[in-house]
Amino acid sequence: MKKNTLIAAVSVLILLGMITVLYYLPRWQNKTYNQTAFVMGTVFSFSLEGKEDPTSELLQLGNSLEKDTLSRRVKDSEIAQINASAGDENGYPLSEEMEELLTTCFDISKKSEGAFDITLGALISLWDIDGWASGERGDAKDFRPPSKADISSALECCGYEKVRIENHRIYLPEGMIIDLGAVGKGLYLDKCRGELSGNINGIVSAGGSILTVGEKGDGSDWKVGITNPFEDGLYATAVLGSDKCVSTSGNYERFVEYEGVDYHHILDPKTGYPAWIKDSEEDSDDQKVGVASVTIVSDSGLLSDALSTACFVLGEEKALELSAEYGAEIFIIRTDGSSATEGNHFLIK
Ligand code: ADP
Ligand code: MG
């Protein structure tokens, strides 16, 4: 082969190599994908870095979890069918996933002495704080707390101890409605973790629940802000490694005001009223310091979400015990503005 031909062939090969590198380089480099959407009645947002965009798949996962499984308002979802079977002596067959979810929820109900209870659907519908707070129910000025008689009769249809699960079937008493609003977002985070194996890192946020994915590029910890319930801005920060779930339940998240009292969306099954509000009969003692928000850190999204709701209702002393029982860390902001914590992931601002 002539020298010139050889030089030409090598040049062509180098050129082809360069074109290939230039073509594939963007695919080898990490990109950041930011996405926000309205799912499960709240805002989901993703800030993830990786070679391929996982966000549409994750959104799809959220939408189908809501539609097929968790939403009691979607007619054919699994939970809607379970609710429709209330009063049926033949019960209803449970999928393996639903049985596991409900069993975990009822376990938390037992350990929280009923403070956490997914069978509160009738009471939640009666108050419909979500509907009033979002404006779907009408003008918030028209909101009135339900009467004591209506609260009592709604409570008759509630109570986890009235539910039976046997041979993979569930038996609900007449009128009972299961509401999974306190656990859906956490369960979703666990599913996201399953999808996001490999070289992706960043944050998935589903309403008040957050998942840290992988390691931060600069090797530092992930920092998740804990909202100040009393004024704009943050009260504290959770400093976290990879694959941790953080959930906050707070009285400031969804509420509607009537005669100077903010009626929020986390209900105390013992009183039938929102937990820790001043005018509920059992909590009328003004000296009592209640809970304004509870943040839980756990390896499990389901646990962080469920426990934040449970601990909010339970109050400080029992909340510290319950979170310890599940190996979770907890940060409580009291209604008087002070705080309590168990765990070393929290920094007060
Ligand atoms: P958010 O959904 O705002 O993140 P939570 O996770 O604390 O807040 O869940 C609150 C939702 O849980 C309510 O909107 C309602 O659907 C349901 N819920 C209210 N009170 C209770 C309770 N005591 N136990 C279980 N679920 C509850
Ligand atoms: Mg919750």
CSV table of C-alpha atoms and ligand atoms in Angstrom, one decimal:
chain,number,residue,atom,x,y,z
A,1,MET,CA,0.0,0.0,0.0
A,2,LYS,CA,1.3,3.4,-0.9
A,3,LYS,CA,2.3,5.7,1.9
A,4,ASN,CA,-0.3,8.3,0.8
A,5,THR,CA,-3.1,5.7,0.7
A,6,LEU,CA,-2.2,4.6,4.2
A,7,ILE,CA,-2.2,8.2,5.6
A,8,ALA,CA,-5.6,8.7,3.9
A,9,ALA,CA,-7.0,5.5,5.4
A,10,VAL,CA,-5.7,6.4,8.9
A,11,SER,CA,-7.2,9.9,8.6
A,12,VAL,CA,-10.6,8.6,7.6
A,13,LEU,CA,-10.5,6.2,10.6
A,14,ILE,CA,-9.5,9.0,13.0
A,15,LEU,CA,-12.3,11.2,11.6
A,16,LEU,CA,-14.8,8.4,12.0
A,17,GLY,CA,-13.6,7.9,15.5
A,18,MET,CA,-14.0,11.6,16.3
A,19,ILE,CA,-17.6,11.7,14.8
A,20,THR,CA,-18.5,8.6,16.9
A,21,VAL,CA,-17.2,10.2,20.1
A,22,LEU,CA,-18.9,13.5,19.4
A,23,TYR,CA,-22.2,11.6,18.7
A,24,TYR,CA,-22.1,9.4,21.8
A,25,LEU,CA,-20.5,11.8,24.2
A,26,PRO,CA,-23.7,13.5,25.3
A,27,ARG,CA,-25.2,10.1,26.1
A,28,TRP,CA,-22.2,9.2,28.3
A,29,GLN,CA,-22.4,12.4,30.2
A,30,ASN,CA,-24.9,12.9,33.1
A,31,LYS,CA,-27.8,15.4,32.5
A,32,THR,CA,-30.2,16.9,35.0
A,33,TYR,CA,-33.9,16.3,34.6
A,34,ASN,CA,-36.4,18.5,36.4
A,35,GLN,CA,-40.1,17.8,36.3
A,36,THR,CA,-43.1,18.9,38.3
A,37,ALA,CA,-46.7,17.5,38.0
A,38,PHE,CA,-49.9,17.2,39.9
A,39,VAL,CA,-50.4,13.6,41.1
A,40,MET,CA,-52.4,12.1,44.0
A,41,GLY,CA,-53.9,15.5,44.7
A,42,THR,CA,-50.6,17.1,45.4
A,43,VAL,CA,-47.4,18.3,43.7
A,44,PHE,CA,-44.8,15.7,42.7
A,45,SER,CA,-41.4,17.0,41.6
A,46,PHE,CA,-38.2,15.3,40.4
A,47,SER,CA,-34.7,16.7,40.3
A,48,LEU,CA,-32.6,13.8,39.0
A,49,GLU,CA,-29.3,13.5,37.4
A,50,GLY,CA,-28.3,10.6,35.1
A,51,LYS,CA,-27.7,9.5,31.6
A,52,GLU,CA,-31.3,8.9,30.7
A,53,ASP,CA,-34.5,10.7,31.7
A,54,PRO,CA,-36.4,8.6,34.2
A,55,THR,CA,-39.1,11.3,35.0
A,56,SER,CA,-41.9,10.2,32.6
A,57,GLU,CA,-41.6,6.6,33.8
A,58,LEU,CA,-41.8,7.8,37.4
A,59,LEU,CA,-44.8,10.0,36.7
A,60,GLN,CA,-46.5,7.1,35.0
A,61,LEU,CA,-45.8,5.0,38.1
A,62,GLY,CA,-47.5,7.6,40.3
A,63,ASN,CA,-50.5,7.9,38.1
A,64,SER,CA,-51.1,4.2,37.8
A,65,LEU,CA,-50.6,3.7,41.5
A,66,GLU,CA,-53.2,6.3,42.2
A,67,LYS,CA,-55.7,5.1,39.6
A,68,ASP,CA,-55.3,1.3,39.8
A,69,THR,CA,-54.7,0.9,43.5
A,70,LEU,CA,-54.9,3.7,46.0
A,71,SER,CA,-57.6,6.3,45.1
A,72,ARG,CA,-60.9,5.6,46.7
A,73,ARG,CA,-62.5,8.1,44.3
A,74,VAL,CA,-61.5,6.2,41.2
A,75,LYS,CA,-64.3,3.7,40.7
A,76,ASP,CA,-62.4,0.6,39.7
A,77,SER,CA,-59.2,1.0,41.8
A,78,GLU,CA,-58.5,-1.8,44.2
A,79,ILE,CA,-59.3,0.3,47.3
A,80,ALA,CA,-62.6,1.5,45.8
A,81,GLN,CA,-63.6,-2.2,45.2
A,82,ILE,CA,-62.6,-3.1,48.7
A,83,ASN,CA,-64.7,-0.2,50.0
A,84,ALA,CA,-67.6,-1.2,47.8
A,85,SER,CA,-67.5,-4.6,49.5
A,86,ALA,CA,-68.2,-3.2,53.0
A,87,GLY,CA,-71.0,-5.2,54.7
A,88,ASP,CA,-70.6,-8.1,52.3
A,89,GLU,CA,-70.2,-11.3,54.4
A,90,ASN,CA,-68.1,-12.9,51.6
A,91,GLY,CA,-65.5,-10.1,52.0
A,92,TYR,CA,-63.1,-9.2,49.1
A,93,PRO,CA,-59.9,-10.9,47.8
A,94,LEU,CA,-56.7,-8.9,48.4
A,95,SER,CA,-53.7,-8.7,46.1
A,96,GLU,CA,-50.5,-9.6,47.8
A,97,GLU,CA,-49.3,-6.0,47.6
A,98,MET,CA,-52.5,-4.6,49.1
A,99,GLU,CA,-52.5,-7.2,51.9
A,100,GLU,CA,-49.0,-6.3,52.8
A,101,LEU,CA,-49.9,-2.6,52.8
A,102,LEU,CA,-53.0,-3.0,54.9
A,103,THR,CA,-51.3,-5.3,57.4
A,104,THR,CA,-48.5,-2.7,57.9
A,105,CYS,CA,-51.1,0.0,58.4
A,106,PHE,CA,-53.1,-2.0,60.9
A,107,ASP,CA,-49.9,-2.8,62.8
A,108,ILE,CA,-49.2,0.9,63.1
A,109,SER,CA,-52.8,1.4,64.3
A,110,LYS,CA,-52.3,-1.2,67.1
A,111,LYS,CA,-48.9,0.3,68.1
A,112,SER,CA,-50.3,3.8,68.1
A,113,GLU,CA,-53.4,2.8,70.1
A,114,GLY,CA,-55.6,3.8,67.2
A,115,ALA,CA,-54.2,7.3,66.6
A,116,PHE,CA,-53.3,6.2,63.1
A,117,ASP,CA,-56.3,4.6,61.4
A,118,ILE,CA,-56.9,4.2,57.7
A,119,THR,CA,-60.5,3.3,58.3
A,120,LEU,CA,-61.4,6.9,59.0
A,121,GLY,CA,-62.8,7.5,55.4
A,122,ALA,CA,-66.3,8.3,56.6
A,123,LEU,CA,-65.0,10.9,59.1
A,124,ILE,CA,-62.6,12.3,56.5
A,125,SER,CA,-65.4,12.7,54.0
A,126,LEU,CA,-67.6,14.4,56.6
A,127,TRP,CA,-65.0,17.1,57.3
A,128,ASP,CA,-63.7,17.1,53.6
A,129,ILE,CA,-60.9,19.5,54.6
A,130,ASP,CA,-59.0,18.6,51.4
A,131,GLY,CA,-62.1,19.7,49.4
A,132,TRP,CA,-62.5,23.0,51.2
A,133,ALA,CA,-58.8,23.8,51.3
A,134,SER,CA,-58.4,23.1,47.5
A,135,GLY,CA,-61.6,25.1,46.7
A,136,GLU,CA,-63.2,22.1,45.0
A,137,ARG,CA,-65.9,21.9,47.6
A,138,GLY,CA,-66.8,25.6,47.3
A,139,ASP,CA,-65.7,28.9,48.8
A,140,ALA,CA,-63.8,28.3,52.0
A,141,LYS,CA,-65.9,31.1,53.6
A,142,ASP,CA,-68.9,28.7,53.5
A,143,PHE,CA,-67.1,26.0,55.6
A,144,ARG,CA,-68.7,25.1,58.9
A,145,PRO,CA,-67.4,22.3,61.2
A,146,PRO,CA,-69.7,19.3,61.2
A,147,SER,CA,-72.1,18.9,64.1
A,148,LYS,CA,-71.2,16.7,67.1
A,149,ALA,CA,-74.0,14.3,66.1
A,150,ASP,CA,-72.7,13.9,62.6
A,151,ILE,CA,-69.1,13.3,63.9
A,152,SER,CA,-70.4,10.6,66.3
A,153,SER,CA,-72.3,8.7,63.6
A,154,ALA,CA,-69.3,8.9,61.2
A,155,LEU,CA,-67.1,7.5,63.9
A,156,GLU,CA,-69.4,4.5,64.2
A,157,CYS,CA,-68.3,3.5,60.7
A,158,CYS,CA,-64.6,3.8,61.7
A,159,GLY,CA,-62.2,1.6,63.6
A,160,TYR,CA,-59.4,-0.6,62.5
A,161,GLU,CA,-60.3,-3.2,65.1
A,162,LYS,CA,-63.6,-3.9,63.3
A,163,VAL,CA,-61.7,-5.1,60.2
A,164,ARG,CA,-60.9,-8.8,59.6
A,165,ILE,CA,-58.3,-10.1,57.2
A,166,GLU,CA,-58.4,-13.9,56.7
A,167,ASN,CA,-57.2,-16.2,54.0
A,168,HIS,CA,-56.2,-13.2,51.9
A,169,ARG,CA,-59.7,-11.7,52.0
A,170,ILE,CA,-60.7,-8.6,53.8
A,171,TYR,CA,-64.1,-8.1,55.6
A,172,LEU,CA,-65.2,-4.6,56.3
A,173,PRO,CA,-68.3,-3.7,58.3
A,174,GLU,CA,-71.2,-1.9,56.6
A,175,GLY,CA,-70.4,1.8,55.9
A,176,MET,CA,-66.7,1.6,56.5
A,177,ILE,CA,-64.4,3.5,54.0
A,178,ILE,CA,-60.7,2.9,53.9
A,179,ASP,CA,-58.7,6.1,53.1
A,180,LEU,CA,-55.0,5.7,52.1
A,181,GLY,CA,-54.2,9.4,52.0
A,182,ALA,CA,-51.7,9.1,54.9
A,183,VAL,CA,-49.5,6.5,53.2
A,184,GLY,CA,-49.9,6.8,49.4
A,185,LYS,CA,-47.0,9.1,48.8
A,186,GLY,CA,-44.6,7.1,51.0
A,187,LEU,CA,-45.5,3.9,49.2
A,188,TYR,CA,-44.9,5.6,45.9
A,189,LEU,CA,-41.3,6.6,47.1
A,190,ASP,CA,-40.6,2.9,47.8
A,191,LYS,CA,-41.7,2.0,44.3
A,192,CYS,CA,-39.5,4.8,42.9
A,193,ARG,CA,-36.5,3.4,44.7
A,194,GLY,CA,-37.2,0.0,43.0
A,195,GLU,CA,-37.3,1.7,39.6
A,196,LEU,CA,-34.2,3.9,40.1
A,197,SER,CA,-31.5,1.4,40.3
A,198,GLY,CA,-28.1,2.4,38.8
A,199,ASN,CA,-26.5,5.6,38.0
A,200,ILE,CA,-29.2,8.1,38.9
A,201,ASN,CA,-29.0,10.6,41.8
A,202,GLY,CA,-31.1,13.4,43.1
A,203,ILE,CA,-34.4,14.0,44.9
A,204,VAL,CA,-37.9,12.7,44.4
A,205,SER,CA,-40.6,14.7,46.2
A,206,ALA,CA,-44.2,13.5,46.5
A,207,GLY,CA,-46.1,16.1,48.4
A,208,GLY,CA,-44.7,16.2,51.9
A,209,SER,CA,-42.6,13.0,51.3
A,210,ILE,CA,-39.1,13.0,49.9
A,211,LEU,CA,-36.6,10.3,48.7
A,212,THR,CA,-32.9,10.9,48.4
A,213,VAL,CA,-31.6,8.9,45.4
A,214,GLY,CA,-27.9,7.9,45.3
A,215,GLU,CA,-24.9,10.1,46.2
A,216,LYS,CA,-24.5,13.8,45.6
A,217,GLY,CA,-21.9,14.6,42.9
A,218,ASP,CA,-19.7,16.5,45.3
A,219,GLY,CA,-19.9,13.8,47.9
A,220,SER,CA,-21.8,16.1,50.4
A,221,ASP,CA,-25.0,15.1,52.2
A,222,TRP,CA,-28.5,15.7,50.9
A,223,LYS,CA,-30.3,18.5,52.7
A,224,VAL,CA,-34.0,18.6,53.1
A,225,GLY,CA,-35.7,21.6,54.6
A,226,ILE,CA,-38.3,21.3,57.4
A,227,THR,CA,-40.9,24.0,56.9
A,228,ASN,CA,-41.5,26.5,59.7
A,229,PRO,CA,-45.2,26.1,60.6
A,230,PHE,CA,-45.5,29.6,62.0
A,231,GLU,CA,-43.9,31.8,59.4
A,232,ASP,CA,-42.3,31.7,55.9
A,233,GLY,CA,-39.1,29.8,55.6
A,234,LEU,CA,-37.5,26.8,57.2
A,235,TYR,CA,-37.4,25.7,60.9
A,236,ALA,CA,-34.7,23.0,60.5
A,237,THR,CA,-32.9,20.9,58.0
A,238,ALA,CA,-32.6,17.1,57.7
A,239,VAL,CA,-29.1,16.1,56.6
A,240,LEU,CA,-29.2,12.8,54.9
A,241,GLY,CA,-27.2,10.1,53.0
A,242,SER,CA,-28.6,8.2,50.0
A,243,ASP,CA,-31.9,6.3,49.8
A,244,LYS,CA,-33.5,7.9,52.8
A,245,CYS,CA,-37.2,8.9,53.0
A,246,VAL,CA,-38.4,11.9,54.9
A,247,SER,CA,-42.0,12.8,55.5
A,248,THR,CA,-43.6,15.7,57.3
A,249,SER,CA,-47.2,15.9,58.6
A,250,GLY,CA,-48.2,19.4,59.6
A,251,ASN,CA,-51.2,21.4,60.7
A,252,TYR,CA,-50.3,24.1,58.2
A,253,GLU,CA,-50.4,21.9,55.1
A,254,ARG,CA,-54.2,21.8,54.3
A,255,PHE,CA,-56.6,23.6,56.5
A,256,VAL,CA,-59.7,25.8,56.4
A,257,GLU,CA,-60.5,28.6,58.9
A,258,TYR,CA,-63.8,29.1,60.8
A,259,GLU,CA,-64.2,31.7,63.5
A,260,GLY,CA,-60.5,32.1,64.1
A,261,VAL,CA,-59.7,28.3,64.3
A,262,ASP,CA,-57.7,26.6,61.6
A,263,TYR,CA,-59.3,23.1,60.9
A,264,HIS,CA,-56.6,21.0,59.3
A,265,HIS,CA,-56.7,17.6,57.6
A,266,ILE,CA,-55.2,15.2,60.2
A,267,LEU,CA,-58.0,13.9,62.4
A,268,ASP,CA,-57.8,12.4,65.9
A,269,PRO,CA,-60.0,9.2,65.9
A,270,LYS,CA,-60.5,9.7,69.6
A,271,THR,CA,-62.3,13.1,69.3
A,272,GLY,CA,-63.4,13.1,65.7
A,273,TYR,CA,-61.8,16.5,65.4
A,274,PRO,CA,-58.5,17.7,63.8
A,275,ALA,CA,-55.7,16.8,66.2
A,276,TRP,CA,-54.4,19.5,68.5
A,277,ILE,CA,-56.8,22.2,67.6
A,278,LYS,CA,-58.0,24.3,70.5
A,279,ASP,CA,-61.7,23.9,70.3
A,280,SER,CA,-62.0,20.1,70.1
A,281,GLU,CA,-63.6,19.0,73.4
A,282,GLU,CA,-60.8,16.8,74.6
A,283,ASP,CA,-58.1,19.3,73.7
A,284,SER,CA,-59.8,22.3,75.2
A,285,ASP,CA,-57.1,22.8,77.8
A,286,ASP,CA,-55.2,25.8,76.5
A,287,GLN,CA,-52.2,25.0,78.7
A,288,LYS,CA,-51.5,21.7,76.8
A,289,VAL,CA,-48.7,22.0,74.3
A,290,GLY,CA,-49.6,20.2,71.1
A,291,VAL,CA,-47.9,19.3,67.9
A,292,ALA,CA,-47.6,21.6,64.8
A,293,SER,CA,-45.5,19.2,62.7
A,294,VAL,CA,-43.7,15.9,62.8
A,295,THR,CA,-40.9,14.9,60.5
A,296,ILE,CA,-39.8,11.3,60.2
A,297,VAL,CA,-36.7,9.9,58.6
A,298,SER,CA,-36.7,6.2,57.7
A,299,ASP,CA,-35.3,3.8,55.1
A,300,SER,CA,-38.9,3.0,54.1
A,301,GLY,CA,-41.2,5.6,52.5
A,302,LEU,CA,-44.3,3.8,53.7
A,303,LEU,CA,-43.1,4.0,57.3
A,304,SER,CA,-41.9,7.6,57.1
A,305,ASP,CA,-45.3,8.7,55.7
A,306,ALA,CA,-47.5,6.6,58.0
A,307,LEU,CA,-45.4,7.4,61.1
A,308,SER,CA,-45.4,11.1,60.5
A,309,THR,CA,-49.2,11.1,60.5
A,310,ALA,CA,-49.4,8.6,63.4
A,311,CYS,CA,-46.9,10.6,65.5
A,312,PHE,CA,-48.6,13.9,64.7
A,313,VAL,CA,-51.9,12.6,66.3
A,314,LEU,CA,-50.1,10.8,69.2
A,315,GLY,CA,-48.3,13.8,70.6
A,316,GLU,CA,-44.7,14.1,71.7
A,317,GLU,CA,-44.2,11.5,74.4
A,318,LYS,CA,-45.8,8.5,72.6
A,319,ALA,CA,-44.5,9.7,69.3
A,320,LEU,CA,-41.0,9.4,70.5
A,321,GLU,CA,-41.7,5.8,71.6
A,322,LEU,CA,-43.5,4.8,68.4
A,323,SER,CA,-40.8,6.1,66.1
A,324,ALA,CA,-38.1,4.4,68.2
A,325,GLU,CA,-40.1,1.1,67.9
A,326,TYR,CA,-39.8,1.3,64.1
A,327,GLY,CA,-36.2,2.4,64.1
A,328,ALA,CA,-37.1,5.8,62.6
A,329,GLU,CA,-35.8,9.3,63.5
A,330,ILE,CA,-38.2,12.0,64.5
A,331,PHE,CA,-38.3,15.8,64.6
A,332,ILE,CA,-41.3,17.4,66.4
A,333,ILE,CA,-42.2,21.1,66.3
A,334,ARG,CA,-44.5,21.9,69.1
A,335,THR,CA,-47.4,24.4,68.9
A,336,ASP,CA,-45.5,26.7,71.2
A,337,GLY,CA,-42.7,27.0,68.7
A,338,SER,CA,-40.2,24.8,70.5
A,339,SER,CA,-38.9,21.4,69.2
A,340,ALA,CA,-38.0,17.9,70.3
A,341,THR,CA,-35.9,15.3,68.4
A,342,GLU,CA,-34.6,11.8,68.5
A,343,GLY,CA,-31.9,11.2,65.9
A,344,ASN,CA,-28.8,12.9,64.6
A,345,HIS,CA,-29.9,13.8,61.1
A,346,PHE,CA,-31.5,17.1,62.1
A,347,LEU,CA,-30.0,20.6,62.3
A,348,ILE,CA,-32.0,23.5,63.7
A,349,LYS,CA,-31.6,26.6,61.4
B,1,ADP,P1,-50.3,14.8,53.6
B,1,ADP,O1,-51.1,13.9,52.8
B,1,ADP,O2,-50.7,16.2,53.6
B,1,ADP,O3,-48.8,14.6,53.3
B,1,ADP,P2,-50.4,13.0,55.8
B,1,ADP,O4,-49.5,12.0,55.3
B,1,ADP,O5,-50.2,13.3,57.3
B,1,ADP,O6,-50.4,14.4,55.1
B,1,ADP,O7,-51.8,12.4,55.6
B,1,ADP,C1,-53.0,13.1,55.8
B,1,ADP,C2,-54.2,12.4,55.2
B,1,ADP,O8,-54.4,11.1,55.9
B,1,ADP,C3,-55.5,13.1,55.3
B,1,ADP,O9,-55.7,14.0,54.3
B,1,ADP,C4,-56.5,12.0,55.4
B,1,ADP,O10,-56.7,11.5,54.1
B,1,ADP,C5,-55.7,10.9,56.1
B,1,ADP,N1,-55.9,10.9,57.6
B,1,ADP,C6,-56.3,11.9,58.4
B,1,ADP,N2,-56.3,11.6,59.7
B,1,ADP,C7,-55.8,10.3,59.8
B,1,ADP,C8,-55.4,9.4,60.8
B,1,ADP,N3,-55.6,9.8,62.1
B,1,ADP,N4,-55.0,8.2,60.5
B,1,ADP,C9,-54.8,7.9,59.2
B,1,ADP,N5,-55.0,8.7,58.2
B,1,ADP,C10,-55.5,9.9,58.4
B,2,MG,MG,-48.5,10.6,56.2
